[in-house]
Short mmCIF file of C-alpha atoms in Angstrom, two decimals:
data_model
loop_
_atom_site.label_atom_id
_atom_site.label_comp_id
_atom_site.label_asym_id
_atom_site.label_seq_id
_atom_site.Cartn_x
_atom_site.Cartn_y
_atom_site.Cartn_z
CA GLU A 254 95.06 113.06 104.62
CA ASP A 255 92.85 109.99 104.22
CA LYS A 256 93.55 107.14 106.62
CA VAL A 257 92.32 103.56 106.65
CA VAL A 258 93.69 101.52 109.54
CA GLN A 259 93.20 97.81 109.98
CA SER A 260 93.81 95.77 113.09
CA PRO A 261 95.28 93.44 113.98
CA LEU A 262 97.98 93.34 111.33
CA SER A 263 98.20 89.59 111.68
CA LEU A 264 96.28 86.87 113.43
CA VAL A 265 96.82 83.15 113.92
CA VAL A 266 93.87 80.98 114.92
CA HIS A 267 92.84 77.33 114.79
CA GLU A 268 90.13 75.83 112.67
CA GLY A 269 86.72 76.38 114.18
CA ASP A 270 87.62 79.63 115.91
CA THR A 271 85.69 82.85 115.31
CA VAL A 272 87.64 85.95 114.33
CA THR A 273 86.84 89.65 114.16
CA LEU A 274 88.82 91.95 111.92
CA ASN A 275 88.67 95.70 112.41
CA CYS A 276 88.82 98.64 110.04
CA SER A 277 88.71 102.28 111.09
CA TYR A 278 88.78 105.19 108.68
CA GLU A 279 89.19 108.92 108.44
CA VAL A 280 88.38 109.70 104.85
CA THR A 281 86.85 112.76 103.22
CA ASN A 282 83.96 112.25 100.82
CA PHE A 283 83.10 108.79 102.14
CA ARG A 284 80.74 106.76 99.94
CA SER A 285 81.23 103.11 100.79
CA LEU A 286 83.42 100.66 102.66
CA LEU A 287 84.51 97.48 100.95
CA TRP A 288 86.14 94.28 102.12
CA TYR A 289 88.34 92.16 99.89
CA LYS A 290 90.14 88.83 100.43
CA GLN A 291 93.62 88.51 98.91
CA GLU A 292 95.05 85.01 98.85
CA LYS A 293 97.88 85.22 96.36
CA LYS A 294 97.46 88.08 93.95
CA ALA A 295 93.99 89.22 92.91
CA PRO A 296 91.86 90.66 95.72
CA THR A 297 88.39 89.11 95.55
CA PHE A 298 85.34 91.13 96.52
CA LEU A 299 83.51 90.21 99.73
CA PHE A 300 81.20 93.05 100.78
CA MET A 301 80.26 96.63 100.06
CA LEU A 302 78.73 98.60 102.94
CA THR A 303 77.09 101.97 102.59
CA SER A 304 74.64 102.23 105.50
CA SER A 305 75.25 102.04 109.23
CA GLY A 306 73.95 99.14 111.26
CA ILE A 307 72.90 96.87 108.41
CA GLU A 308 74.72 93.57 108.59
CA LYS A 309 75.74 91.90 105.38
CA LYS A 310 76.22 88.13 105.41
CA SER A 311 77.67 85.58 103.09
CA GLY A 312 77.97 82.10 104.52
CA ARG A 313 80.29 82.22 107.52
CA LEU A 314 81.33 85.82 106.81
CA SER A 315 79.49 88.91 107.95
CA SER A 316 80.26 92.59 108.15
CA ILE A 317 78.77 95.75 109.56
CA LEU A 318 79.50 99.46 109.28
CA ASP A 319 79.27 102.23 111.90
CA LYS A 320 79.39 105.59 110.12
CA LYS A 321 79.17 107.53 113.37
CA GLU A 322 82.22 105.90 114.93
CA LEU A 323 83.90 105.45 111.52
CA PHE A 324 84.66 101.76 111.62
CA SER A 325 83.67 98.41 110.25
CA ILE A 326 84.18 94.84 111.39
CA LEU A 327 84.44 91.63 109.43
CA ASN A 328 83.49 88.46 111.29
CA ILE A 329 84.38 84.96 110.23
CA THR A 330 82.82 82.10 112.18
CA ALA A 331 83.93 78.45 112.23
CA THR A 332 87.16 79.34 110.43
CA GLN A 333 88.69 76.92 107.95
CA THR A 334 92.24 76.67 106.56
CA GLY A 335 90.88 78.05 103.28
CA ASP A 336 90.12 81.32 105.07
CA SER A 337 93.85 81.97 105.39
CA ALA A 338 94.51 85.16 103.43
CA VAL A 339 95.08 88.88 103.73
CA TYR A 340 91.81 90.73 104.30
CA LEU A 341 91.76 94.25 102.88
CA CYS A 342 89.45 97.06 103.84
CA ALA A 343 88.92 99.93 101.38
CA VAL A 344 86.91 103.14 101.31
CA GLY A 345 85.33 104.45 98.12
CA LYS A 346 84.88 108.18 97.54
CA THR A 347 81.61 109.98 96.86
CA TYR A 348 82.83 111.55 93.65
CA ASN A 349 84.18 108.26 92.36
CA ASN A 350 83.61 104.94 94.09
CA ASN A 351 86.35 103.48 91.93
CA ASP A 352 88.90 105.70 93.68
CA MET A 353 89.49 103.52 96.72
CA ARG A 354 91.71 104.05 99.74
CA PHE A 355 92.98 100.75 101.13
CA GLY A 356 94.23 99.75 104.54
CA ALA A 357 97.39 97.67 104.91
CA GLY A 358 95.38 94.51 105.48
CA THR A 359 95.09 91.85 108.17
CA ARG A 360 96.94 88.61 107.52
CA LEU A 361 94.85 85.73 108.85
CA THR A 362 96.40 82.30 109.27
CA VAL A 363 94.10 79.41 110.17
CA LYS A 364 95.91 76.34 111.45
CA PRO A 365 94.40 72.83 111.24
CA ASP B 1147 83.15 84.46 81.40
CA ALA B 1148 86.80 85.40 81.72
CA GLY B 1149 87.74 87.68 84.57
CA VAL B 1150 90.16 90.57 84.40
CA THR B 1151 93.36 89.54 82.69
CA GLN B 1152 96.78 91.14 82.95
CA SER B 1153 100.06 90.66 81.15
CA PRO B 1154 102.81 89.92 81.71
CA THR B 1155 102.60 88.07 85.04
CA HIS B 1156 106.19 88.85 85.98
CA LEU B 1157 108.68 91.38 84.72
CA ILE B 1158 112.25 92.27 85.64
CA LYS B 1159 113.69 95.63 84.58
CA THR B 1160 116.67 97.77 85.50
CA ARG B 1161 116.65 101.32 86.80
CA GLY B 1162 115.99 103.93 84.15
CA GLN B 1163 114.14 101.59 81.81
CA HIS B 1164 110.55 101.91 80.69
CA VAL B 1165 107.76 99.36 81.20
CA THR B 1166 104.29 98.79 79.75
CA LEU B 1167 101.70 96.71 81.58
CA ARG B 1168 98.47 95.55 79.98
CA CYS B 1169 94.97 94.86 81.24
CA SER B 1170 91.79 93.48 79.70
CA PRO B 1171 88.61 94.12 81.69
CA ILE B 1172 85.69 91.78 82.20
CA SER B 1173 83.49 91.70 79.12
CA GLY B 1174 80.97 94.56 79.31
CA HIS B 1175 82.99 96.58 81.83
CA LYS B 1176 83.93 100.02 80.64
CA SER B 1177 86.00 101.25 83.58
CA VAL B 1178 89.57 100.23 84.34
CA SER B 1179 91.57 101.29 87.40
CA TRP B 1180 95.23 100.70 88.18
CA TYR B 1181 96.71 100.15 91.65
CA GLN B 1182 100.23 99.70 92.97
CA GLN B 1183 100.71 97.28 95.86
CA VAL B 1184 104.07 97.35 97.59
CA LEU B 1185 104.90 94.29 99.67
CA GLY B 1186 103.16 94.38 103.03
CA GLN B 1187 100.86 97.27 102.16
CA GLY B 1188 97.41 97.72 100.70
CA PRO B 1189 96.92 98.73 97.06
CA GLN B 1190 97.36 102.42 96.19
CA PHE B 1191 95.19 104.03 93.54
CA ILE B 1192 97.10 105.23 90.46
CA PHE B 1193 94.54 105.91 87.69
CA GLN B 1194 91.00 105.26 86.58
CA TYR B 1195 89.87 105.34 82.95
CA TYR B 1196 86.32 105.24 81.66
CA GLU B 1197 85.32 105.43 78.04
CA LYS B 1198 88.94 106.20 77.14
CA GLU B 1199 89.06 109.25 79.39
CA GLU B 1200 90.95 109.68 82.65
CA ARG B 1201 88.45 109.90 85.50
CA GLY B 1202 90.75 109.78 88.47
CA ARG B 1203 94.40 110.07 89.36
CA GLY B 1204 96.21 109.18 92.55
CA ASN B 1205 99.31 110.76 94.02
CA PHE B 1206 101.89 109.38 91.60
CA PRO B 1207 104.60 111.20 89.62
CA ASP B 1208 104.29 112.04 85.94
CA ARG B 1209 106.51 109.06 85.12
CA PHE B 1210 103.30 107.07 85.41
CA SER B 1211 100.82 107.31 82.56
CA ALA B 1212 98.00 105.21 81.19
CA ARG B 1213 95.53 104.99 78.40
CA GLN B 1214 92.40 103.06 77.49
CA PHE B 1215 91.61 101.68 74.07
CA PRO B 1216 88.28 101.49 72.18
CA ASN B 1217 87.86 97.86 73.31
CA TYR B 1218 88.24 99.11 76.94
CA SER B 1219 91.57 97.39 77.50
CA SER B 1220 94.22 99.53 79.11
CA GLU B 1221 97.96 100.06 79.35
CA LEU B 1222 99.96 101.44 82.24
CA ASN B 1223 103.31 102.96 81.34
CA VAL B 1224 106.10 103.77 83.76
CA ASN B 1225 109.17 105.69 82.58
CA ALA B 1226 112.59 106.07 84.18
CA LEU B 1227 112.04 103.18 86.56
CA LEU B 1228 113.24 103.48 90.14
CA LEU B 1229 113.95 100.73 92.64
CA GLY B 1230 110.88 101.89 94.57
CA ASP B 1231 108.63 101.07 91.64
CA SER B 1232 109.05 97.37 92.42
CA ALA B 1233 105.57 96.21 93.33
CA LEU B 1234 102.52 94.22 92.29
CA TYR B 1235 100.50 96.26 89.79
CA LEU B 1236 96.82 95.44 89.92
CA CYS B 1237 94.17 96.28 87.40
CA ALA B 1238 90.48 96.38 88.35
CA SER B 1239 87.43 96.74 86.15
CA SER B 1240 83.87 97.82 86.86
CA LEU B 1241 80.73 98.49 84.87
CA ALA B 1242 80.37 102.21 85.43
CA GLY B 1243 82.75 105.12 85.44
CA THR B 1244 81.72 107.25 88.37
CA GLY B 1245 80.74 104.28 90.46
CA ALA B 1246 77.07 103.75 91.11
CA PHE B 1247 76.29 102.55 94.60
CA THR B 1248 76.10 98.98 93.35
CA ASP B 1249 79.21 99.27 91.21
CA THR B 1250 81.99 96.97 92.33
CA GLN B 1251 85.54 96.63 91.16
CA TYR B 1252 86.93 93.21 90.23
CA PHE B 1253 90.67 92.73 90.26
CA GLY B 1254 93.02 90.93 87.93
CA PRO B 1255 95.90 88.72 89.11
CA GLY B 1256 98.42 91.52 88.78
CA THR B 1257 101.85 91.99 87.24
CA ARG B 1258 104.81 91.57 89.57
CA LEU B 1259 107.43 94.18 88.56
CA THR B 1260 110.95 93.93 89.93
CA VAL B 1261 113.35 96.80 89.30
CA LEU B 1262 117.04 96.00 89.79
#
Protein backbone atom coordinates (compact mmCIF):
# COMPACT_ATOMS: atom_id res chain seq x y z
CA GLU A 1 0.00 0.00 0.00
CA ASP A 2 1.25 3.47 -0.90
CA LYS A 3 2.43 5.60 2.01
CA VAL A 4 3.29 9.29 2.21
CA VAL A 5 4.35 10.39 5.68
CA GLN A 6 4.97 13.97 6.69
CA SER A 7 6.73 15.19 9.80
CA PRO A 8 6.30 16.95 12.05
CA LEU A 9 2.52 17.01 12.12
CA SER A 10 2.58 20.50 13.55
CA LEU A 11 5.16 23.16 14.21
CA VAL A 12 5.09 26.52 15.96
CA VAL A 13 7.86 29.01 15.26
CA HIS A 14 8.47 32.75 15.51
CA GLU A 15 8.87 35.16 12.65
CA GLY A 16 12.35 35.04 11.22
CA ASP A 17 12.97 31.40 12.09
CA THR A 18 13.94 28.83 9.46
CA VAL A 19 11.88 25.64 9.24
CA THR A 20 12.37 22.29 7.54
CA LEU A 21 9.40 20.11 6.70
CA ASN A 22 9.88 16.45 5.87
CA CYS A 23 8.12 14.06 3.54
CA SER A 24 8.97 10.39 3.14
CA TYR A 25 7.24 8.05 0.74
CA GLU A 26 6.81 4.43 -0.21
CA VAL A 27 4.85 4.55 -3.42
CA THR A 28 4.80 2.25 -6.42
CA ASN A 29 5.14 3.80 -9.87
CA PHE A 30 6.66 7.03 -8.58
CA ARG A 31 6.76 9.89 -11.09
CA SER A 32 6.98 13.12 -9.15
CA LEU A 33 6.74 14.66 -5.71
CA LEU A 34 4.73 17.83 -5.23
CA TRP A 35 4.38 20.34 -2.43
CA TYR A 36 1.23 22.35 -1.85
CA LYS A 37 0.31 25.07 0.67
CA GLN A 38 -3.22 24.95 2.08
CA GLU A 39 -4.31 28.03 4.00
CA LYS A 40 -8.07 27.72 4.17
CA LYS A 41 -9.45 25.54 1.44
CA ALA A 42 -7.73 25.36 -1.94
CA PRO A 43 -4.22 23.87 -1.88
CA THR A 44 -1.90 26.10 -3.91
CA PHE A 45 0.96 24.61 -5.88
CA LEU A 46 4.51 25.24 -4.68
CA PHE A 47 6.91 22.79 -6.33
CA MET A 48 7.09 19.68 -8.47
CA LEU A 49 10.23 17.55 -8.11
CA THR A 50 11.17 14.72 -10.41
CA SER A 51 14.96 14.41 -10.17
CA SER A 52 17.17 13.75 -7.16
CA GLY A 53 19.50 16.40 -5.85
CA ILE A 54 18.20 19.34 -7.85
CA GLU A 55 17.02 22.10 -5.56
CA LYS A 56 14.01 24.12 -6.58
CA LYS A 57 13.67 27.63 -5.17
CA SER A 58 10.98 30.23 -5.05
CA GLY A 59 11.75 33.22 -2.89
CA ARG A 60 12.23 32.05 0.69
CA LEU A 61 11.02 28.53 -0.11
CA SER A 62 13.16 25.72 -1.45
CA SER A 63 12.79 21.99 -1.84
CA ILE A 64 14.86 18.99 -2.77
CA LEU A 65 14.17 15.34 -3.52
CA ASP A 66 16.21 12.22 -2.68
CA LYS A 67 14.90 9.32 -4.76
CA LYS A 68 17.37 6.87 -3.25
CA GLU A 69 16.30 7.50 0.34
CA LEU A 70 12.70 8.25 -0.71
CA PHE A 71 12.21 11.61 0.91
CA SER A 72 11.91 15.30 0.26
CA ILE A 73 12.32 18.39 2.39
CA LEU A 74 10.73 21.81 2.13
CA ASN A 75 12.69 24.68 3.65
CA ILE A 76 11.28 28.06 4.53
CA THR A 77 13.74 30.74 5.60
CA ALA A 78 12.96 34.00 7.41
CA THR A 79 9.42 32.84 8.13
CA GLN A 80 6.56 35.32 8.16
CA THR A 81 3.07 35.11 9.69
CA GLY A 82 1.72 34.70 6.15
CA ASP A 83 3.54 31.37 5.93
CA SER A 84 1.14 29.92 8.49
CA ALA A 85 -0.68 27.10 6.70
CA VAL A 86 -0.85 23.36 6.24
CA TYR A 87 1.88 22.14 3.89
CA LEU A 88 0.94 19.06 1.90
CA CYS A 89 3.28 16.65 0.20
CA ALA A 90 1.93 14.49 -2.65
CA VAL A 91 3.34 11.84 -4.96
CA GLY A 92 2.20 11.52 -8.58
CA LYS A 93 2.14 8.15 -10.32
CA THR A 94 3.99 7.22 -13.50
CA TYR A 95 0.87 6.09 -15.30
CA ASN A 96 -1.03 9.22 -14.34
CA ASN A 97 0.58 12.18 -12.61
CA ASN A 98 -2.91 13.44 -11.82
CA ASP A 99 -3.45 10.45 -9.52
CA MET A 100 -1.73 11.83 -6.44
CA ARG A 101 -1.16 10.27 -3.03
CA PHE A 102 -1.11 12.91 -0.30
CA GLY A 103 0.42 12.95 3.15
CA ALA A 104 -1.57 14.23 6.12
CA GLY A 105 0.22 17.56 6.05
CA THR A 106 2.32 19.65 8.43
CA ARG A 107 0.51 22.50 10.16
CA LEU A 108 2.91 25.43 10.46
CA THR A 109 2.09 28.33 12.76
CA VAL A 110 4.33 31.40 12.63
CA LYS A 111 3.93 33.73 15.59
CA PRO A 112 4.82 37.44 15.42
CA ASP B 1 -8.24 34.38 -15.76
CA ALA B 2 -10.59 32.67 -13.34
CA GLY B 3 -9.22 29.75 -11.41
CA VAL B 4 -11.02 26.50 -10.70
CA THR B 5 -14.51 27.17 -9.41
CA GLN B 6 -16.73 24.88 -7.37
CA SER B 7 -20.32 25.02 -6.23
CA PRO B 8 -21.88 25.05 -3.79
CA THR B 9 -19.39 26.22 -1.14
CA HIS B 10 -21.26 24.55 1.70
CA LEU B 11 -23.89 21.86 1.82
CA ILE B 12 -25.75 20.09 4.61
CA LYS B 13 -27.49 16.78 3.92
CA THR B 14 -28.93 13.94 5.96
CA ARG B 15 -27.97 10.29 5.82
CA GLY B 16 -29.35 8.43 2.84
CA GLN B 17 -29.72 11.51 0.66
CA HIS B 18 -27.97 12.16 -2.63
CA VAL B 19 -25.67 15.08 -3.45
CA THR B 20 -24.24 16.62 -6.63
CA LEU B 21 -21.13 18.80 -6.54
CA ARG B 22 -19.98 20.88 -9.49
CA CYS B 23 -16.63 22.02 -10.80
CA SER B 24 -15.48 24.29 -13.62
CA PRO B 25 -11.82 23.94 -14.60
CA ILE B 26 -9.42 26.69 -15.56
CA SER B 27 -10.04 27.82 -19.13
CA GLY B 28 -8.10 25.56 -21.51
CA HIS B 29 -7.73 22.72 -19.00
CA LYS B 30 -9.21 19.45 -20.15
CA SER B 31 -8.58 17.27 -17.10
CA VAL B 32 -10.58 17.37 -13.87
CA SER B 33 -9.82 15.35 -10.74
CA TRP B 34 -11.85 15.01 -7.57
CA TYR B 35 -10.45 14.57 -4.05
CA GLN B 36 -12.01 14.02 -0.64
CA GLN B 37 -10.32 15.67 2.32
CA VAL B 38 -11.47 14.58 5.75
CA LEU B 39 -10.62 16.95 8.60
CA GLY B 40 -7.01 16.56 9.69
CA GLN B 41 -5.97 14.43 6.71
CA GLY B 42 -4.56 14.99 3.26
CA PRO B 43 -6.79 14.83 0.18
CA GLN B 44 -7.67 11.37 -1.17
CA PHE B 45 -8.01 10.79 -4.89
CA ILE B 46 -11.53 9.84 -6.03
CA PHE B 47 -11.67 10.25 -9.83
CA GLN B 48 -9.96 11.82 -12.80
CA TYR B 49 -11.72 12.68 -16.06
CA TYR B 50 -10.13 13.75 -19.31
CA GLU B 51 -11.98 14.48 -22.51
CA LYS B 52 -15.17 13.17 -20.88
CA GLU B 53 -13.64 9.78 -20.13
CA GLU B 54 -12.67 8.36 -16.76
CA ARG B 55 -8.89 8.10 -16.58
CA GLY B 56 -8.41 7.16 -12.97
CA ARG B 57 -10.36 5.97 -9.97
CA GLY B 58 -9.39 5.82 -6.33
CA ASN B 59 -10.52 3.39 -3.68
CA PHE B 60 -14.07 4.65 -3.18
CA PRO B 61 -17.37 2.73 -3.21
CA ASP B 62 -19.75 2.71 -6.16
CA ARG B 63 -21.93 5.27 -4.37
CA PHE B 64 -19.46 7.79 -5.78
CA SER B 65 -19.72 8.62 -9.47
CA ALA B 66 -18.72 11.47 -11.72
CA ARG B 67 -18.95 12.74 -15.22
CA GLN B 68 -17.40 15.40 -17.41
CA PHE B 69 -19.27 17.56 -19.88
CA PRO B 70 -18.25 18.79 -23.37
CA ASN B 71 -17.19 22.14 -21.85
CA TYR B 72 -14.88 20.15 -19.48
CA SER B 73 -16.85 21.01 -16.36
CA SER B 74 -17.57 18.10 -14.08
CA GLU B 75 -20.04 16.78 -11.54
CA LEU B 76 -19.39 14.49 -8.61
CA ASN B 77 -22.39 12.51 -7.38
CA VAL B 78 -22.64 10.69 -4.08
CA ASN B 79 -25.63 8.45 -3.34
CA ALA B 80 -26.91 7.07 -0.05
CA LEU B 81 -24.86 9.50 2.01
CA LEU B 82 -23.17 8.26 5.17
CA LEU B 83 -21.93 10.27 8.13
CA GLY B 84 -18.38 9.42 7.04
CA ASP B 85 -18.88 11.23 3.75
CA SER B 86 -18.65 14.55 5.62
CA ALA B 87 -15.56 16.20 4.20
CA LEU B 88 -14.15 18.94 1.99
CA TYR B 89 -14.48 17.88 -1.65
CA LEU B 90 -11.79 19.39 -3.82
CA CYS B 91 -11.69 19.62 -7.56
CA ALA B 92 -8.41 20.10 -9.44
CA SER B 93 -7.81 20.81 -13.10
CA SER B 94 -4.78 20.36 -15.34
CA LEU B 95 -3.97 20.75 -19.01
CA ALA B 96 -3.28 17.15 -19.92
CA GLY B 97 -4.94 13.87 -19.12
CA THR B 98 -2.12 11.47 -18.43
CA GLY B 99 0.03 14.11 -16.84
CA ALA B 100 3.08 15.25 -18.73
CA PHE B 101 6.09 15.89 -16.55
CA THR B 102 5.30 19.59 -16.51
CA ASP B 103 1.60 19.09 -15.94
CA THR B 104 0.41 20.50 -12.65
CA GLN B 105 -2.93 20.33 -10.94
CA TYR B 106 -4.60 23.50 -9.67
CA PHE B 107 -7.23 23.19 -6.98
CA GLY B 108 -10.55 24.89 -6.47
CA PRO B 109 -11.76 26.18 -3.10
CA GLY B 110 -13.76 23.05 -2.40
CA THR B 111 -17.26 22.19 -1.26
CA ARG B 112 -17.72 21.54 2.44
CA LEU B 113 -20.26 18.69 2.79
CA THR B 114 -21.78 17.94 6.18
CA VAL B 115 -23.90 14.82 6.57
CA LEU B 116 -26.17 14.73 9.62
